[in-house]
Amino acid sequence: MRFEGDASSDVLIKLPVVGGSDDNNSILDWLESPDSNEALLGSDKYILRKDGLWDCYQPPVDWFGLQLNPVFVHQIDRSNIKKNNKVSINIVDGRTDIKNPDSASSVIQQVMQQCSFEGFNLLTFERNARSWTLSSDLSLTLSVPLPPFVPLPPGFNTIGSGIIGLTCQTRARDNLLSVKESYLNWAAAQVANKS
């Protein structure tokens, strides 16, 4: 069974100015640097693996009475940043930990621990006269392996996809606000370092 959701959001970022020019602290410079990793990953709990991928511990998700704690394996793809003003954060693997597993039956626990995630967050940015427009297109799919002939209530798939969709809306907006704040903090530090 697959539960799918997606969302789009955008935010306006005013250009900070250093010494009369904003070219020295552009969002492009920040997105290319490792200083943007935490904001791009969307989590303050992450571990860089030896293979260059990131284990990212996501905020919990309420799922039919259970609290799921997803851990996504992310890849930050900056290959299109200069050509197309895009950065993609891809989920290449994932797992789900269940908080308070005693509250769920062992069958539900086993099924949820075998579920998998796919998705991406595509960030695009466009320069305007005195600002940047930063946009996010976020997509997430949760695949849950169910044994054949498991009786499910009517609308179960629709409800599950609705939960994923609402989660995507919240995460897309919250992540963009975090990216904006992180970028502005970085730009302010650039100003302070030049003073």
Short mmCIF file of C-alpha atoms in Angstrom, two decimals:
data_model
loop_
_atom_site.label_atom_id
_atom_site.label_comp_id
_atom_site.label_asym_id
_atom_site.label_seq_id
_atom_site.Cartn_x
_atom_site.Cartn_y
_atom_site.Cartn_z
CA MET A 1 0.00 0.00 0.00
CA ARG A 2 1.30 3.46 -0.93
CA PHE A 3 0.45 6.72 0.77
CA GLU A 4 1.50 9.75 -1.25
CA GLY A 5 1.63 13.46 -0.61
CA ASP A 6 3.17 16.56 -2.08
CA ALA A 7 3.20 20.28 -1.46
CA SER A 8 4.66 23.49 -2.81
CA SER A 9 5.55 26.66 -0.99
CA ASP A 10 7.62 29.77 -1.54
CA VAL A 11 9.16 32.57 0.47
CA LEU A 12 10.55 35.99 -0.41
CA ILE A 13 14.03 36.85 0.89
CA LYS A 14 15.24 40.45 0.73
CA LEU A 15 18.80 40.81 -0.50
CA PRO A 16 21.29 41.68 2.22
CA VAL A 17 23.91 44.22 1.16
CA VAL A 18 27.62 44.21 2.03
CA GLY A 19 29.57 47.38 1.24
CA GLY A 20 27.04 48.51 -1.35
CA SER A 21 26.99 45.16 -3.16
CA ASP A 22 24.97 42.03 -2.58
CA ASP A 23 27.11 39.79 -4.81
CA ASN A 24 29.42 38.68 -2.00
CA ASN A 25 26.73 37.00 0.06
CA SER A 26 24.21 35.70 -2.45
CA ILE A 27 21.92 32.82 -1.72
CA LEU A 28 23.76 30.92 -4.46
CA ASP A 29 27.03 31.19 -2.51
CA TRP A 30 25.32 29.98 0.64
CA LEU A 31 23.52 27.07 -1.04
CA GLU A 32 26.81 25.92 -2.59
CA SER A 33 28.55 25.92 0.79
CA PRO A 34 28.40 23.29 3.53
CA ASP A 35 27.01 26.06 5.76
CA SER A 36 23.59 25.37 4.20
CA ASN A 37 23.57 21.61 4.88
CA GLU A 38 21.60 21.66 8.12
CA ALA A 39 18.86 23.89 6.71
CA LEU A 40 18.67 21.86 3.48
CA LEU A 41 18.41 18.59 5.39
CA GLY A 42 15.49 19.98 7.37
CA SER A 43 16.69 18.52 10.63
CA ASP A 44 19.05 19.54 13.38
CA LYS A 45 19.66 15.86 14.13
CA TYR A 46 21.79 14.36 11.37
CA ILE A 47 24.93 12.32 10.83
CA LEU A 48 27.18 12.49 7.77
CA ARG A 49 27.94 8.95 6.68
CA LYS A 50 31.19 7.73 5.13
CA ASP A 51 29.43 7.34 1.75
CA GLY A 52 28.56 11.07 1.65
CA LEU A 53 24.89 10.51 2.48
CA TRP A 54 23.15 11.89 5.55
CA ASP A 55 21.10 10.05 8.21
CA CYS A 56 18.45 12.62 9.15
CA TYR A 57 16.18 12.15 12.12
CA GLN A 58 12.81 13.69 11.27
CA PRO A 59 10.19 15.11 13.61
CA PRO A 60 7.62 12.51 14.69
CA VAL A 61 4.47 11.86 12.67
CA ASP A 62 1.19 10.74 14.23
CA TRP A 63 -0.09 7.79 12.25
CA PHE A 64 -3.37 6.13 13.20
CA GLY A 65 -2.62 6.37 16.91
CA LEU A 66 1.09 5.57 16.64
CA GLN A 67 3.95 8.02 16.79
CA LEU A 68 6.35 7.26 13.95
CA ASN A 69 9.89 8.58 14.03
CA PRO A 70 11.21 8.52 10.45
CA VAL A 71 14.93 8.47 9.78
CA PHE A 72 15.64 9.45 6.18
CA VAL A 73 18.87 8.90 4.31
CA HIS A 74 19.35 12.07 2.26
CA GLN A 75 21.52 13.02 -0.66
CA ILE A 76 22.07 16.72 -1.36
CA ASP A 77 22.34 17.22 -5.11
CA ARG A 78 23.86 20.58 -6.04
CA SER A 79 24.69 19.63 -9.65
CA ASN A 80 22.02 21.97 -11.11
CA ILE A 81 22.61 24.89 -8.82
CA LYS A 82 24.43 27.21 -11.23
CA LYS A 83 22.75 26.11 -14.44
CA ASN A 84 19.13 25.90 -13.27
CA ASN A 85 19.08 27.54 -9.80
CA LYS A 86 18.03 24.22 -8.23
CA VAL A 87 19.12 22.12 -5.28
CA SER A 88 17.52 18.74 -4.70
CA ILE A 89 17.45 16.92 -1.40
CA ASN A 90 16.57 13.31 -2.19
CA ILE A 91 15.44 10.56 0.15
CA VAL A 92 17.43 7.53 -0.99
CA ASP A 93 16.49 5.27 1.91
CA GLY A 94 14.72 5.40 5.24
CA ARG A 95 13.42 3.56 8.24
CA THR A 96 10.76 4.14 10.84
CA ASP A 97 11.17 3.85 14.57
CA ILE A 98 7.99 3.65 16.66
CA LYS A 99 7.77 5.63 19.88
CA ASN A 100 6.16 3.72 22.73
CA PRO A 101 5.97 0.43 20.79
CA ASP A 102 4.07 -1.22 23.66
CA SER A 103 1.01 0.77 22.59
CA ALA A 104 0.85 -1.06 19.25
CA SER A 105 0.35 -4.68 18.52
CA SER A 106 3.42 -6.62 17.43
CA VAL A 107 1.97 -7.09 13.92
CA ILE A 108 1.57 -3.34 13.42
CA GLN A 109 5.06 -2.76 14.77
CA GLN A 110 6.56 -5.26 12.33
CA VAL A 111 4.67 -3.80 9.35
CA MET A 112 5.63 -0.19 10.18
CA GLN A 113 9.27 -1.09 10.73
CA GLN A 114 9.33 -2.59 7.22
CA CYS A 115 7.81 0.47 5.57
CA SER A 116 9.91 2.54 3.21
CA PHE A 117 10.01 6.17 2.18
CA GLU A 118 10.74 7.85 -1.14
CA GLY A 119 10.75 11.51 -1.86
CA PHE A 120 12.53 14.73 -2.53
CA ASN A 121 12.54 18.41 -1.75
CA LEU A 122 13.39 20.47 -4.83
CA LEU A 123 14.45 24.00 -3.94
CA THR A 124 14.54 26.58 -6.70
CA PHE A 125 15.50 30.20 -6.39
CA GLU A 126 14.96 33.18 -8.62
CA ARG A 127 16.43 36.63 -8.26
CA ASN A 128 14.10 39.60 -8.43
CA ALA A 129 15.03 43.30 -8.29
CA ARG A 130 15.95 43.41 -4.57
CA SER A 131 15.06 39.92 -3.39
CA TRP A 132 15.15 36.20 -3.99
CA THR A 133 12.09 34.02 -4.34
CA LEU A 134 12.87 30.62 -2.87
CA SER A 135 10.44 27.82 -3.74
CA SER A 136 10.04 24.28 -2.47
CA ASP A 137 8.37 21.33 -4.19
CA LEU A 138 8.23 18.51 -1.69
CA SER A 139 7.03 14.98 -2.40
CA LEU A 140 6.84 12.04 -0.02
CA THR A 141 5.63 8.47 -0.47
CA LEU A 142 5.26 5.98 2.35
CA SER A 143 5.07 2.35 1.20
CA VAL A 144 3.68 -0.07 3.73
CA PRO A 145 4.01 -3.79 2.96
CA LEU A 146 0.76 -5.42 3.95
CA PRO A 147 0.09 -9.13 3.81
CA PRO A 148 -2.49 -10.11 1.20
CA PHE A 149 -6.14 -10.03 2.21
CA VAL A 150 -5.69 -7.68 5.17
CA PRO A 151 -9.11 -6.14 5.76
CA LEU A 152 -8.89 -2.37 5.75
CA PRO A 153 -11.66 0.11 6.45
CA PRO A 154 -13.07 2.07 3.50
CA GLY A 155 -11.03 5.14 2.70
CA PHE A 156 -7.94 3.92 4.56
CA ASN A 157 -5.64 4.78 1.64
CA THR A 158 -7.24 8.21 1.19
CA ILE A 159 -6.91 9.02 4.89
CA GLY A 160 -3.29 7.85 4.95
CA SER A 161 -2.42 9.92 1.87
CA GLY A 162 -4.18 12.88 3.49
CA ILE A 163 -1.95 12.56 6.55
CA ILE A 164 1.14 12.43 4.32
CA GLY A 165 -0.12 15.43 2.31
CA LEU A 166 -0.67 17.53 5.43
CA THR A 167 2.76 16.54 6.68
CA CYS A 168 4.27 17.66 3.35
CA GLN A 169 2.49 21.03 3.54
CA THR A 170 3.78 21.69 7.03
CA ARG A 171 7.31 20.49 6.27
CA ALA A 172 7.62 22.44 2.99
CA ARG A 173 6.59 25.70 4.68
CA ASP A 174 8.62 25.12 7.84
CA ASN A 175 11.71 24.07 5.88
CA LEU A 176 11.58 27.18 3.69
CA LEU A 177 11.30 29.42 6.74
CA SER A 178 14.29 27.61 8.28
CA VAL A 179 16.27 27.97 5.04
CA LYS A 180 15.44 31.68 4.94
CA GLU A 181 16.48 32.23 8.56
CA SER A 182 19.69 30.24 8.14
CA TYR A 183 20.62 32.13 5.00
CA LEU A 184 19.96 35.54 6.60
CA ASN A 185 22.06 34.54 9.64
CA TRP A 186 24.87 33.44 7.32
CA ALA A 187 24.65 36.67 5.32
CA ALA A 188 24.71 38.74 8.53
CA ALA A 189 27.84 36.86 9.61
CA GLN A 190 29.42 37.72 6.23
CA VAL A 191 28.66 41.39 6.88
CA ALA A 192 30.13 41.18 10.39
CA ASN A 193 33.29 39.48 9.10
CA LYS A 194 33.84 42.23 6.54
CA SER A 195 33.47 45.02 9.11
#
